[in-house]
mmCIF file with all atom_site columns, C-alpha atoms and ligand atoms in Angstrom:
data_model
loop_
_atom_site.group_PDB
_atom_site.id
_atom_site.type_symbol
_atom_site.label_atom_id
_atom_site.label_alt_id
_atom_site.label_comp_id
_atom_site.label_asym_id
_atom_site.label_entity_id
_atom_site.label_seq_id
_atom_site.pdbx_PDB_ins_code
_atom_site.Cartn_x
_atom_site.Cartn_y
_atom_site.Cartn_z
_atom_site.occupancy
_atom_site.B_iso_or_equiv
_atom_site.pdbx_formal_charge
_atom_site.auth_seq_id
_atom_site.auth_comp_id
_atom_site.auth_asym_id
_atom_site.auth_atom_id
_atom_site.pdbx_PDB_model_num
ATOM   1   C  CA  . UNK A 1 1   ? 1.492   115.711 -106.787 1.00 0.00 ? 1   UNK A CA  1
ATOM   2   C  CA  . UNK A 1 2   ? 4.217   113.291 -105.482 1.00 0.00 ? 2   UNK A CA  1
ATOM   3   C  CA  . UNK A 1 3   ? 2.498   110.825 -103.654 1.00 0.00 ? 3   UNK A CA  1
ATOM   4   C  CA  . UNK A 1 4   ? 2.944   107.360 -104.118 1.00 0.00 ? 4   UNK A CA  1
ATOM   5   C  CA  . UNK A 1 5   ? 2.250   103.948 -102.672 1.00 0.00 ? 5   UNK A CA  1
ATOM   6   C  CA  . UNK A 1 6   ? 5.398   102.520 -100.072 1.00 0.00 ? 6   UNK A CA  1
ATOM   7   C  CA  . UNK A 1 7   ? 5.529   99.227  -98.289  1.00 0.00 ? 7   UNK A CA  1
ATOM   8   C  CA  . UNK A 1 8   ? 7.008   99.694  -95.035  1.00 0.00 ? 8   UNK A CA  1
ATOM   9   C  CA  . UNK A 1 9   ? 10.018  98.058  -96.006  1.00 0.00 ? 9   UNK A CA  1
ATOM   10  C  CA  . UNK A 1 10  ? 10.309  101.421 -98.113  1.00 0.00 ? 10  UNK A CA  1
ATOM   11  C  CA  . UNK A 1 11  ? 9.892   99.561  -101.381 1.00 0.00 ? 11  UNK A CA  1
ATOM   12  C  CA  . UNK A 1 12  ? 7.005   101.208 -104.051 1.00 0.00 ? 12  UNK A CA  1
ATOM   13  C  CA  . UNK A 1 13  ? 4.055   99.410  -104.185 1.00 0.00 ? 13  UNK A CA  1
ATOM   14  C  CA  . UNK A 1 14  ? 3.832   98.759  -108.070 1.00 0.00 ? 14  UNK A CA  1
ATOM   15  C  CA  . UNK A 1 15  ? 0.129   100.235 -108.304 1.00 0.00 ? 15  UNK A CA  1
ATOM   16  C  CA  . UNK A 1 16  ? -1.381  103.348 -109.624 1.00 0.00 ? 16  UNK A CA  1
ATOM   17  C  CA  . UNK A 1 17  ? -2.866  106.247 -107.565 1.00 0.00 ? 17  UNK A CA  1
ATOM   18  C  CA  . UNK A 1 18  ? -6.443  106.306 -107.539 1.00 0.00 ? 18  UNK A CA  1
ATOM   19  C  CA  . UNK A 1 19  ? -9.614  107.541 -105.697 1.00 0.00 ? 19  UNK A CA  1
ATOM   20  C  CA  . UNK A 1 20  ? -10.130 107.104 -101.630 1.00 0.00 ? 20  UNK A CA  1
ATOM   21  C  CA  . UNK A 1 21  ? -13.442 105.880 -100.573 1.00 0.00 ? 21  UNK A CA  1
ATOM   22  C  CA  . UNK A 1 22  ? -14.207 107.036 -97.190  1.00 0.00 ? 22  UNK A CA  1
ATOM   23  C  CA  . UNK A 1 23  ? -17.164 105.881 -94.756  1.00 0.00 ? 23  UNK A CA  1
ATOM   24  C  CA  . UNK A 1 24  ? -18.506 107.345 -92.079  1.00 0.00 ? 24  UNK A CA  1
ATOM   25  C  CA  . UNK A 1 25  ? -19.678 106.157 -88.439  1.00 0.00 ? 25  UNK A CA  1
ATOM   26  C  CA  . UNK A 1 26  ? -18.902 102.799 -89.081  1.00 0.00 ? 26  UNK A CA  1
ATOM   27  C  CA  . UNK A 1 27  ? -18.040 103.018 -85.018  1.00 0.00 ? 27  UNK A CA  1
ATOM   28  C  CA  . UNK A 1 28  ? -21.080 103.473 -82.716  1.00 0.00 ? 28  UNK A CA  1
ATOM   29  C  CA  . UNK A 1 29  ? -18.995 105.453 -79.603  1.00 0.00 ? 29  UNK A CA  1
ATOM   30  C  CA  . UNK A 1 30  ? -17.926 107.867 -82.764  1.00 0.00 ? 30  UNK A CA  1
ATOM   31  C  CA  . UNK A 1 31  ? -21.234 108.230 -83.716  1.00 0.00 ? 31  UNK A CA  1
ATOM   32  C  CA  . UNK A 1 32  ? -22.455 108.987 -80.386  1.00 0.00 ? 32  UNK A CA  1
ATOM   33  C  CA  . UNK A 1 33  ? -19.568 111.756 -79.822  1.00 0.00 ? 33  UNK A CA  1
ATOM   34  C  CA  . UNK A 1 34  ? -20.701 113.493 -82.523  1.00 0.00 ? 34  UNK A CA  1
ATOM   35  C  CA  . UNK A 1 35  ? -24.487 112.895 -81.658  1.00 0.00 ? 35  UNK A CA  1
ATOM   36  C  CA  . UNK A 1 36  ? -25.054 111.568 -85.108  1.00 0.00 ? 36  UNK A CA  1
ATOM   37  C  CA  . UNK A 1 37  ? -27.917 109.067 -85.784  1.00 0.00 ? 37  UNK A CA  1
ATOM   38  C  CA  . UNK A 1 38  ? -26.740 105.533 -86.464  1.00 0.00 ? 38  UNK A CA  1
ATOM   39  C  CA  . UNK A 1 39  ? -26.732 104.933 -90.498  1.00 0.00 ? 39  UNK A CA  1
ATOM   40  C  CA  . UNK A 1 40  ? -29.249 101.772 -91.553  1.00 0.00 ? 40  UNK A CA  1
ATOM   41  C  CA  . UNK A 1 41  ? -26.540 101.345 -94.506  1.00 0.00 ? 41  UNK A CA  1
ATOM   42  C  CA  . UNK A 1 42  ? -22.734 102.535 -94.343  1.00 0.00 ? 42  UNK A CA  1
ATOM   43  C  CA  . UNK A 1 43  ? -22.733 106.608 -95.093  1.00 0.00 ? 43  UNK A CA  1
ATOM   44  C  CA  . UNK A 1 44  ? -19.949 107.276 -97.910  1.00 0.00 ? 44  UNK A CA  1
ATOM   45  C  CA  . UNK A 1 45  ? -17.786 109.758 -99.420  1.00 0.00 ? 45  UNK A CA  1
ATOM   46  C  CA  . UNK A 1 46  ? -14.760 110.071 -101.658 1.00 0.00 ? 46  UNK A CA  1
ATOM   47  C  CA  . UNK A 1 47  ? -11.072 112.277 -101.541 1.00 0.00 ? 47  UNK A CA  1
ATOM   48  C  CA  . UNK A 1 48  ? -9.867  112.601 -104.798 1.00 0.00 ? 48  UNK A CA  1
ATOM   49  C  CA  . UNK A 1 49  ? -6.040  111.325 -105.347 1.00 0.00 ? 49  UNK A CA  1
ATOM   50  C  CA  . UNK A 1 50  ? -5.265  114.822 -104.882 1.00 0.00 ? 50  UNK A CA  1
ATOM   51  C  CA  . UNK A 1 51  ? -5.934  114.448 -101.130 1.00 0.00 ? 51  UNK A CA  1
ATOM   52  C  CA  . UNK A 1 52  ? -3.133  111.673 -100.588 1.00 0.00 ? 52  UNK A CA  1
ATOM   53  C  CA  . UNK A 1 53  ? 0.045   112.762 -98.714  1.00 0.00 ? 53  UNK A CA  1
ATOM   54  C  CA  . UNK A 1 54  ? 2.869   110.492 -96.986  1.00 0.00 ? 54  UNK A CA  1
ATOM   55  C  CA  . UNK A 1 55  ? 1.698   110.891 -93.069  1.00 0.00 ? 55  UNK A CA  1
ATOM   56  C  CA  . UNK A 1 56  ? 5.380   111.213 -92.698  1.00 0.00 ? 56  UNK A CA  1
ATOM   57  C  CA  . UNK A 1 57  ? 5.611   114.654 -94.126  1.00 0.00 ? 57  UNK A CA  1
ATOM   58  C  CA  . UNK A 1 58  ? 4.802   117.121 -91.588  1.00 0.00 ? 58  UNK A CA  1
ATOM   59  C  CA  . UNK A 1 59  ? 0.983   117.506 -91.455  1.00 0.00 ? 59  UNK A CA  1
ATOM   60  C  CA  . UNK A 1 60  ? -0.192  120.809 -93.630  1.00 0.00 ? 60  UNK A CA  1
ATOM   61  C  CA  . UNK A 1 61  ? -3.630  122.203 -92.317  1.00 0.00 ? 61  UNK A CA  1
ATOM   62  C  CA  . UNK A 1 62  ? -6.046  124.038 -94.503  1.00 0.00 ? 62  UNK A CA  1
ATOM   63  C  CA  . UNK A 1 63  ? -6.709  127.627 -94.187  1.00 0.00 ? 63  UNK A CA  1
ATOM   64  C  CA  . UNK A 1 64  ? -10.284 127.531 -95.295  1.00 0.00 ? 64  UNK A CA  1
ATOM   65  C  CA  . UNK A 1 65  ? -11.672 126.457 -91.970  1.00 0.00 ? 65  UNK A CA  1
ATOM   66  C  CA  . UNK A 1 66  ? -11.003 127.057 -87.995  1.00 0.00 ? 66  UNK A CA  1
ATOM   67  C  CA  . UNK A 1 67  ? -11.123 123.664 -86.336  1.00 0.00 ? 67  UNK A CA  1
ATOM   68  C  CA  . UNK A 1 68  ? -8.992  120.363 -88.240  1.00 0.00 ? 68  UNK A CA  1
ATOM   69  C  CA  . UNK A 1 69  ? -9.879  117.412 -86.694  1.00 0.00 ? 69  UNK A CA  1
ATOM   70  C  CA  . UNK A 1 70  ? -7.745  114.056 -86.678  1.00 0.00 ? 70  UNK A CA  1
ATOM   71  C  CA  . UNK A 1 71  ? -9.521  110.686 -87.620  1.00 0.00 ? 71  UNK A CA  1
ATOM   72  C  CA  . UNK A 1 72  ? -7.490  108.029 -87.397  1.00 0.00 ? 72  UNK A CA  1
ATOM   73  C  CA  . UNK A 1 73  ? -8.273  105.103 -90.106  1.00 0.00 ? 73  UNK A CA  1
ATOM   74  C  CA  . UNK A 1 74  ? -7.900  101.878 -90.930  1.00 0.00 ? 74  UNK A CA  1
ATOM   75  C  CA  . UNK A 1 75  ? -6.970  101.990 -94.348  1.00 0.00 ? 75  UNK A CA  1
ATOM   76  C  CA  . UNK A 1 76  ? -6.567  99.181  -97.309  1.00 0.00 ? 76  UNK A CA  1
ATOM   77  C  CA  . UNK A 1 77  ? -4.894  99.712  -100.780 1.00 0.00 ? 77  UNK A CA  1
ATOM   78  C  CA  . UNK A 1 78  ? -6.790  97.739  -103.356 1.00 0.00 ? 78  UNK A CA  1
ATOM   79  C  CA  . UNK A 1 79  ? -4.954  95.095  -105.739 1.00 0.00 ? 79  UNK A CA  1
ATOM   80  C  CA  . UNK A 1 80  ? -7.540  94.128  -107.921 1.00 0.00 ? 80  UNK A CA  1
ATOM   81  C  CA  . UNK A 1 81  ? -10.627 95.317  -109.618 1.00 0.00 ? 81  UNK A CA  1
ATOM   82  C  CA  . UNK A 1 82  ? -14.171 95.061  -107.333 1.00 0.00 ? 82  UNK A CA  1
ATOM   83  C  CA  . UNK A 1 83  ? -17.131 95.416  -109.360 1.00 0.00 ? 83  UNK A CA  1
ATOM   84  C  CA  . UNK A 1 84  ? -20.395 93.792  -107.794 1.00 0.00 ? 84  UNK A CA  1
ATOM   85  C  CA  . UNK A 1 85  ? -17.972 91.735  -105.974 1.00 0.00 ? 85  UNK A CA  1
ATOM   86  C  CA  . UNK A 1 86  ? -18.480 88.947  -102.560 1.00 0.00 ? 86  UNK A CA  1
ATOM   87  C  CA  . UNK A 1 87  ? -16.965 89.792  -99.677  1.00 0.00 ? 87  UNK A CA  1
ATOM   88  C  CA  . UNK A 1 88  ? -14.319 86.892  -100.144 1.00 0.00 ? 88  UNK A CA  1
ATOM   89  C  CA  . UNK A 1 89  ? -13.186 88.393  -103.225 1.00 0.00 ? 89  UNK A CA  1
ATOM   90  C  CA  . UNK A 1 90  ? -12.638 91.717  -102.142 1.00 0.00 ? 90  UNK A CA  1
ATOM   91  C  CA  . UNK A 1 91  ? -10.991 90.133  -98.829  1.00 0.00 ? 91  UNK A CA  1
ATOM   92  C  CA  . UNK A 1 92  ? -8.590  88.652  -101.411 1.00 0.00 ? 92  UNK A CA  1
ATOM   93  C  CA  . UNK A 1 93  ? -7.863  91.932  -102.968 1.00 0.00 ? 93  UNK A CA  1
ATOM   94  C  CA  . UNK A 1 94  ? -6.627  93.577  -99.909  1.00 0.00 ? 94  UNK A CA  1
ATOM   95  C  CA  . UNK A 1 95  ? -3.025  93.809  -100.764 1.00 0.00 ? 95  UNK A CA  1
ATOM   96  C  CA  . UNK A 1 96  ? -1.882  96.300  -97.689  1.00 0.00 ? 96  UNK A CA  1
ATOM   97  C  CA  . UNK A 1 97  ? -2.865  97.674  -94.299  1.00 0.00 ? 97  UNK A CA  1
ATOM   98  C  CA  . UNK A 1 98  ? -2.230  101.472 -93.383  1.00 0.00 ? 98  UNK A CA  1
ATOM   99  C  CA  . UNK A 1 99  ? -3.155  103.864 -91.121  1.00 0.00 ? 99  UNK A CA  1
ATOM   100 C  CA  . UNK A 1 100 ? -4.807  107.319 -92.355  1.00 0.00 ? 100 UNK A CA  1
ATOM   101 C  CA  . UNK A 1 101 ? -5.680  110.411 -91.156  1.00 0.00 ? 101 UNK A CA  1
ATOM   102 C  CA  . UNK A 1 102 ? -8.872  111.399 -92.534  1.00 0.00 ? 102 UNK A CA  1
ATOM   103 C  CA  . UNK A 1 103 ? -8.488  115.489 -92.379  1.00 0.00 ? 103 UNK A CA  1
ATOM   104 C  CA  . UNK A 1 104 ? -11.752 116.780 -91.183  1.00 0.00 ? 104 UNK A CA  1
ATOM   105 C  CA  . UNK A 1 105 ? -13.032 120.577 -91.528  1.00 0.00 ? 105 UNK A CA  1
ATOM   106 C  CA  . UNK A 1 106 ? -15.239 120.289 -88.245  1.00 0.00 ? 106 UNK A CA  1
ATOM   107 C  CA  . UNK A 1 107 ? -16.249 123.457 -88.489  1.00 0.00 ? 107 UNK A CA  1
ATOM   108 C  CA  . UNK A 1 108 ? -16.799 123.960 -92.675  1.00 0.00 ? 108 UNK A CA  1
ATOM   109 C  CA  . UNK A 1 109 ? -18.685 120.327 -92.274  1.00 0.00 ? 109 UNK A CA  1
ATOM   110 C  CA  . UNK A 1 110 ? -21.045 121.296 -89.475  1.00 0.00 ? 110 UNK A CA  1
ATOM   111 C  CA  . UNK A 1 111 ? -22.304 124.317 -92.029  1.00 0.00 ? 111 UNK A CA  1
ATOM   112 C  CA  . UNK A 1 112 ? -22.277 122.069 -95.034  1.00 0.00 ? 112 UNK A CA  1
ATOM   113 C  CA  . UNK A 1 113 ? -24.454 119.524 -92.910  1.00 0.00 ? 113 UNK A CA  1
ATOM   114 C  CA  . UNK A 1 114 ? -27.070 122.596 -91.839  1.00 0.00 ? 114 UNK A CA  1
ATOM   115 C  CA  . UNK A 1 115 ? -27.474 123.176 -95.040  1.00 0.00 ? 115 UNK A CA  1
ATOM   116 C  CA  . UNK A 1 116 ? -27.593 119.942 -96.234  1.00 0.00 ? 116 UNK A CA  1
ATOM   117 C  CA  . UNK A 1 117 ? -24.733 120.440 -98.562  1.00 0.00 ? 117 UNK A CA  1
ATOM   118 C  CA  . UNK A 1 118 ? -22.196 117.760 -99.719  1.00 0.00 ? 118 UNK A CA  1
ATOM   119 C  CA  . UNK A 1 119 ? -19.238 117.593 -97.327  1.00 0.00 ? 119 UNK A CA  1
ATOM   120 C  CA  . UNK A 1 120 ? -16.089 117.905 -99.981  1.00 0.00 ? 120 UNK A CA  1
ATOM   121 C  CA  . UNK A 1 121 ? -15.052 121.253 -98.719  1.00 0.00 ? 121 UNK A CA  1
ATOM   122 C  CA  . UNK A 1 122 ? -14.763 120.034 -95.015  1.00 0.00 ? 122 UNK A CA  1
ATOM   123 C  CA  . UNK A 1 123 ? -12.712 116.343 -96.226  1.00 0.00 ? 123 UNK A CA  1
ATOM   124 C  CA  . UNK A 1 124 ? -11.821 116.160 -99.732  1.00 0.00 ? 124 UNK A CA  1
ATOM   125 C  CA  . UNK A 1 125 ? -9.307  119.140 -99.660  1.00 0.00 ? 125 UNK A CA  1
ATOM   126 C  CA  . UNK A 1 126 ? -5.718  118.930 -101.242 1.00 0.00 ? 126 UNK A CA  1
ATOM   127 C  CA  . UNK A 1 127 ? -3.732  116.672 -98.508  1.00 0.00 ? 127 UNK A CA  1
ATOM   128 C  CA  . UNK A 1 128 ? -6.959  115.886 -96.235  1.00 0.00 ? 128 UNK A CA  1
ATOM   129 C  CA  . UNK A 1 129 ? -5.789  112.051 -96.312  1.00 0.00 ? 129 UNK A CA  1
ATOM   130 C  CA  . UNK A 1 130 ? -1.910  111.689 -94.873  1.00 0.00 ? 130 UNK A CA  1
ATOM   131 C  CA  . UNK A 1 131 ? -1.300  107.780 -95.085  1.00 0.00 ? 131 UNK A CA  1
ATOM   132 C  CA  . UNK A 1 132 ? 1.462   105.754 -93.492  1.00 0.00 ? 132 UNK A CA  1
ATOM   133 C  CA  . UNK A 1 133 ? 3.472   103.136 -95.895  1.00 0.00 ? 133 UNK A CA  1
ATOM   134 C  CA  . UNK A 1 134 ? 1.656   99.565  -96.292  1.00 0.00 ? 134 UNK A CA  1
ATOM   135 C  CA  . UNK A 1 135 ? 1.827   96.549  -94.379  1.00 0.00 ? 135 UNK A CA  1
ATOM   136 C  CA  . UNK A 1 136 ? 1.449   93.652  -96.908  1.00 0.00 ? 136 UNK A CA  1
ATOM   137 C  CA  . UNK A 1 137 ? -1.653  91.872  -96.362  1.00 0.00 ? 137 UNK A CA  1
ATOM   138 C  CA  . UNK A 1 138 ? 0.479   88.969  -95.771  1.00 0.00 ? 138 UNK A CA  1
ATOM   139 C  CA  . UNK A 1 139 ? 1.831   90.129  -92.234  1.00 0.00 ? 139 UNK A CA  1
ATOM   140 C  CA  . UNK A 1 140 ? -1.562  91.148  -90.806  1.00 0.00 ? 140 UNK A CA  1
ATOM   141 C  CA  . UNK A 1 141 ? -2.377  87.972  -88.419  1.00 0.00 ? 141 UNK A CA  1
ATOM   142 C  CA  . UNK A 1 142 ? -6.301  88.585  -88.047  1.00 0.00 ? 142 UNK A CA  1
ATOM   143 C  CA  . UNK A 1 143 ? -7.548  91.716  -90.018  1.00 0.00 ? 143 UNK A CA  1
ATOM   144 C  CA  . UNK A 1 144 ? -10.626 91.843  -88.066  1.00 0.00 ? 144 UNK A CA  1
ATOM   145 C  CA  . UNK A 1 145 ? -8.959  92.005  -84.918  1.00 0.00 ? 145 UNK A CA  1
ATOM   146 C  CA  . UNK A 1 146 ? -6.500  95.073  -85.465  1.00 0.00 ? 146 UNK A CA  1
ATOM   147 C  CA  . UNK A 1 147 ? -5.647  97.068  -82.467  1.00 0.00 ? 147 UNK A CA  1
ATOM   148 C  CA  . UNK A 1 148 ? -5.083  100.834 -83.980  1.00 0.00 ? 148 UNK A CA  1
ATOM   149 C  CA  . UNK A 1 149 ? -4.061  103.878 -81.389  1.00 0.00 ? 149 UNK A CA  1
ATOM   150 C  CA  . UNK A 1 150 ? -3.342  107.700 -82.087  1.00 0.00 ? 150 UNK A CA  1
ATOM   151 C  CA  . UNK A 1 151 ? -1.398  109.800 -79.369  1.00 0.00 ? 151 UNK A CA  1
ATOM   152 C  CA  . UNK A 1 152 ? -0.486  113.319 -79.602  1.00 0.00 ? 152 UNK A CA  1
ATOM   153 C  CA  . UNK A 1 153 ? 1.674   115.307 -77.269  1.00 0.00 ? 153 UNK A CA  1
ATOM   154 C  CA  . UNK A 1 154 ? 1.706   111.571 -75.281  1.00 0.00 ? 154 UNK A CA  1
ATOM   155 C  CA  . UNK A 1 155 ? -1.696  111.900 -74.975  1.00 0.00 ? 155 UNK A CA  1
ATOM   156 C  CA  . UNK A 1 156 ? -3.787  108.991 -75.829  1.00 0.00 ? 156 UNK A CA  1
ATOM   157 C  CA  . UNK A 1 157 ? -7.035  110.185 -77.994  1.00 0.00 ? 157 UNK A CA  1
ATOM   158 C  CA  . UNK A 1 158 ? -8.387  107.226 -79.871  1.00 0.00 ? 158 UNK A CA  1
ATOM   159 C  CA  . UNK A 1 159 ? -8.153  103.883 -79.335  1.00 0.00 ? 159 UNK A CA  1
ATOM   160 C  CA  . UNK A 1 160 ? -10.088 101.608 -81.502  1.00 0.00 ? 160 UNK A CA  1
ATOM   161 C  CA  . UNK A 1 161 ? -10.170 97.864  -82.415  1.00 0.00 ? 161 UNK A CA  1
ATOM   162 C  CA  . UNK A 1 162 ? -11.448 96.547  -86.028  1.00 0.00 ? 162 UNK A CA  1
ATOM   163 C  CA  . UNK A 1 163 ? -13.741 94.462  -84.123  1.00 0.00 ? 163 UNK A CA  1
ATOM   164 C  CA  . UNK A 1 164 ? -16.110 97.272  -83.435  1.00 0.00 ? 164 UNK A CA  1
ATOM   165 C  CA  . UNK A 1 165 ? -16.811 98.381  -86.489  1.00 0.00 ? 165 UNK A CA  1
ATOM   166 C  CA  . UNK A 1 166 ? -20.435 97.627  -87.294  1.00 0.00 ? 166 UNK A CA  1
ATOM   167 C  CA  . UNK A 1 167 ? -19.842 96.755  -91.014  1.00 0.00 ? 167 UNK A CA  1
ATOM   168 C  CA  . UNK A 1 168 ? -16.298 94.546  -91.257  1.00 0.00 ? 168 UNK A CA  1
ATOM   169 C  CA  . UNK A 1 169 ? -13.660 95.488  -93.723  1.00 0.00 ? 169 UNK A CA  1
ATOM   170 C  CA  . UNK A 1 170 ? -15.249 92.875  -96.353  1.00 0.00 ? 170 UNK A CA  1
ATOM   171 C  CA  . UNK A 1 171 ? -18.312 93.465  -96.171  1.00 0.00 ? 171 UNK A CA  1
ATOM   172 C  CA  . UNK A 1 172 ? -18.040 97.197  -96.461  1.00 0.00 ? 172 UNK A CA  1
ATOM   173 C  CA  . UNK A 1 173 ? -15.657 96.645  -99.784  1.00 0.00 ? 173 UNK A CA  1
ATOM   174 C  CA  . UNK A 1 174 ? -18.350 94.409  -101.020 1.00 0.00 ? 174 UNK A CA  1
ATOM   175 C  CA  . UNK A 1 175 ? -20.929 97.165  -100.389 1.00 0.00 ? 175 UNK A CA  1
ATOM   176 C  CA  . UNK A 1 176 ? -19.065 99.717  -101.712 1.00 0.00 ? 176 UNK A CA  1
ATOM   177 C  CA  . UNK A 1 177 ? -18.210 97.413  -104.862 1.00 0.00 ? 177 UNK A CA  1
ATOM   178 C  CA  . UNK A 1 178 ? -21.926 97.870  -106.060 1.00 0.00 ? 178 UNK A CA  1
ATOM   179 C  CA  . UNK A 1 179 ? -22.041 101.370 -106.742 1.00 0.00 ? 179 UNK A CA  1
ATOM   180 C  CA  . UNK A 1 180 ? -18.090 102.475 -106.898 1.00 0.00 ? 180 UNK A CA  1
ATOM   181 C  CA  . UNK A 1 181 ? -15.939 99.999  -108.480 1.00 0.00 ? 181 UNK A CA  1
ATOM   182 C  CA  . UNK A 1 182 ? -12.793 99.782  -106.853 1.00 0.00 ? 182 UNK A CA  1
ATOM   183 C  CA  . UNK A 1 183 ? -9.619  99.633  -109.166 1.00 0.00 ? 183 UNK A CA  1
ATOM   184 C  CA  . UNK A 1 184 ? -6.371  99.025  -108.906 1.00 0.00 ? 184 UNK A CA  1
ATOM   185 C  CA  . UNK A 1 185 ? -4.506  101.484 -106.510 1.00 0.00 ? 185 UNK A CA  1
ATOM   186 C  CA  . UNK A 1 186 ? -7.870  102.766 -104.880 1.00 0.00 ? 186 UNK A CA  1
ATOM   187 C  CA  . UNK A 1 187 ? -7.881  103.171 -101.146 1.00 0.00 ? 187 UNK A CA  1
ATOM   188 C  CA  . UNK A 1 188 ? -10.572 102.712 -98.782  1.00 0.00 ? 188 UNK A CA  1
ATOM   189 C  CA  . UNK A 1 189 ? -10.630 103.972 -95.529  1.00 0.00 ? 189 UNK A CA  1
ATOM   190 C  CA  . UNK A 1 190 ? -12.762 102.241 -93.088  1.00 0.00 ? 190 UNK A CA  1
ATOM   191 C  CA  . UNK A 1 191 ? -14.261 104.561 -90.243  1.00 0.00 ? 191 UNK A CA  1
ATOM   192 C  CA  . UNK A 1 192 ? -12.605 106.199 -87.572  1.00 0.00 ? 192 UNK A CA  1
ATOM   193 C  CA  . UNK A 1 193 ? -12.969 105.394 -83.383  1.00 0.00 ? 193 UNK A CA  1
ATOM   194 C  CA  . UNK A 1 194 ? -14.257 107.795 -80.688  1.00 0.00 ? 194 UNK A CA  1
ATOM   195 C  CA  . UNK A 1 195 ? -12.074 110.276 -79.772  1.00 0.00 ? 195 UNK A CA  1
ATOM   196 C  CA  . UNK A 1 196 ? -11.570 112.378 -83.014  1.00 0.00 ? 196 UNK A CA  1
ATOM   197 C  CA  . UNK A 1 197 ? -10.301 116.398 -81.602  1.00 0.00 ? 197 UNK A CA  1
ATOM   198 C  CA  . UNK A 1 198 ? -8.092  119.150 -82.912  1.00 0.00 ? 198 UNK A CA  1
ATOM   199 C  CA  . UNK A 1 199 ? -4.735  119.168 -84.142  1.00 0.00 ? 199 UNK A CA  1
ATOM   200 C  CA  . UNK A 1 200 ? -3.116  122.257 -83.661  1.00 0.00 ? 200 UNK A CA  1
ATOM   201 C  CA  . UNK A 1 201 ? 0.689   123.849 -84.891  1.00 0.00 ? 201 UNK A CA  1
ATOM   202 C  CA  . UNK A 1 202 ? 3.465   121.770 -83.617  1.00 0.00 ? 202 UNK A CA  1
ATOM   203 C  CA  . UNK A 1 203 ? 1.340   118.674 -82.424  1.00 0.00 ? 203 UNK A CA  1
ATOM   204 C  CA  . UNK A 1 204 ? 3.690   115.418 -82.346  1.00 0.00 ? 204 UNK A CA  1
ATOM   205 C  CA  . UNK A 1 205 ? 1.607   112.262 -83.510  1.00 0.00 ? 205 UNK A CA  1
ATOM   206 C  CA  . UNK A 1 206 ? 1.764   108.847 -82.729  1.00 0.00 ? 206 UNK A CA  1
ATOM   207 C  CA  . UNK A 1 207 ? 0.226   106.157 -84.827  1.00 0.00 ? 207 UNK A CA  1
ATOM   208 C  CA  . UNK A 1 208 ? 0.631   102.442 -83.803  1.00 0.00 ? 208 UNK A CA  1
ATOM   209 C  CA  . UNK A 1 209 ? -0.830  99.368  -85.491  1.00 0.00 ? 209 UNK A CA  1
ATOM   210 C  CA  . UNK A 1 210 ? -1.195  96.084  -83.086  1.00 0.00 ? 210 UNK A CA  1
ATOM   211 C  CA  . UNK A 1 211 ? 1.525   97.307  -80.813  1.00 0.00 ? 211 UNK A CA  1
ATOM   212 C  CA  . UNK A 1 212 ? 3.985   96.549  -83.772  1.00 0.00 ? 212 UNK A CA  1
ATOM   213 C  CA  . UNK A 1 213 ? 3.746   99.130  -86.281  1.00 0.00 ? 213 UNK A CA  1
ATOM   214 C  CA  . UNK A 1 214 ? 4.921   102.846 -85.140  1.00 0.00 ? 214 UNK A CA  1
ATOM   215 C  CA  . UNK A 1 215 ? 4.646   105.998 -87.602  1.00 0.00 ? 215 UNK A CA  1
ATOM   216 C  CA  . UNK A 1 216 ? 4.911   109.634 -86.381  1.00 0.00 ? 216 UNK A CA  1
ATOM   217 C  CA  . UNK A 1 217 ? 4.770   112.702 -87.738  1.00 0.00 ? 217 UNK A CA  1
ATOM   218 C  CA  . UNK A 1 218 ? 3.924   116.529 -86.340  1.00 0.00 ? 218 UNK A CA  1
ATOM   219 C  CA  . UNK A 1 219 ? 1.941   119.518 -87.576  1.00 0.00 ? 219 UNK A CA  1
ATOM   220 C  CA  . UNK A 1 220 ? 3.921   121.775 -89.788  1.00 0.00 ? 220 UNK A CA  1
HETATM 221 ZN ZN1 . ZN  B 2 .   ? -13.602 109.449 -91.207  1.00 0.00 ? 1   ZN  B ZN1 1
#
């Protein structure tokens, strides 16, 4: 494994590489795509570090499954440790902004769900979470009002604004902080916007962040 933490300036982020906590529908039109009911408390799951990969690197897909879908993530990298923590703390130990791709099995997952197994197989899979480098915390005007966009083949598919998101970045580390602490290095990503569909061989993708931040990669 030789994934590690960049700023966008391409400097390492001096942290170690830990767990990614993932939750799901934390957007309602997402929710209603996928004609899921809407979750009384955030639903969520973990990748292992294992799953991390520089977005940059062209995108691998798994062979264990038919249909990969893209779900394009807010992500923050963790600077301090979150136990049982307010949601001003964990705001204050934010120290980056990404965006993720949070690899997604459609297929494998709609068995697991049937059979009301655990969803690993379909999103917890060796490279299921390609992550841009991080924008320090510092240079993110209003983290609750981040404009996020994936295109492939110039193609718009999801479009999605932090302001939708029915539990906000702090409160969601907050929940999370009472039955996961968060460490140093640990990721969270924080739902993903309608829109999620296939990625296929040879797929170009966009990623942009508030109209300012551009990362693009392809399928290998
Ligand atoms: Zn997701």
């Amino acid at each position: 494994m030789n994934y590690q933490h960049y700023y966008i300036n391409g400097n390492p982020v001096p942290l170690p590489i830990g767990k990614v906590v993932c939750v799901g529908r934390n957007y309602i039109e997402h929710i209603h795509e996928l004609n899921q009911p809407v979750p009384e408390q955030p639903l969520l799951f973990m990748k292992p570090s294992t799953a991390l990969v520089a977005l940059t690197q062209p995108l691998q897909l798994p062979r264990h499954g038919q249909c990969c879908h893209h779900e394009l993530e807010i992500a923050v990298l963790i600077e301090s440790i979150l136990h049982q923590s307010t949601p001003e703390q964990c705001q204050h130990s934010i120290i980056g902004y990404a965006l993720a791709l949070d690899l997604t099995l459609r297929d494998v997952q709609d068995r697991l769900k049937a059979k009301g197994h655990p969803w690993e197989l379909a999103k917890s899979f060796d490279k299921a979470c390609p992550i841009s480098p991080f924008i320090p915390a510092g240079q993110i005007s209003d983290p609750s009002l981040m404009e996020f966009k994936l295109t492939v083949n110039g193609r718009l598919r999801q479009h999605g604004n932090t302001q939708q998101m029915m539990t906000t970045i702090p409160l969601l580390l907050a929940y999370i902080s009472n039955y996961f602490t968060l460490l140093p290095g640990d990721i969270v990503l924080t739902g993903t916007p309608a829109g999620v569909g296939e990625l296929q061989s040879h797929d170009n993708l966009l990623l942009e962040l508030d109209n300012r931040y551009q990362f693009s990669t392809t399928v290998s």
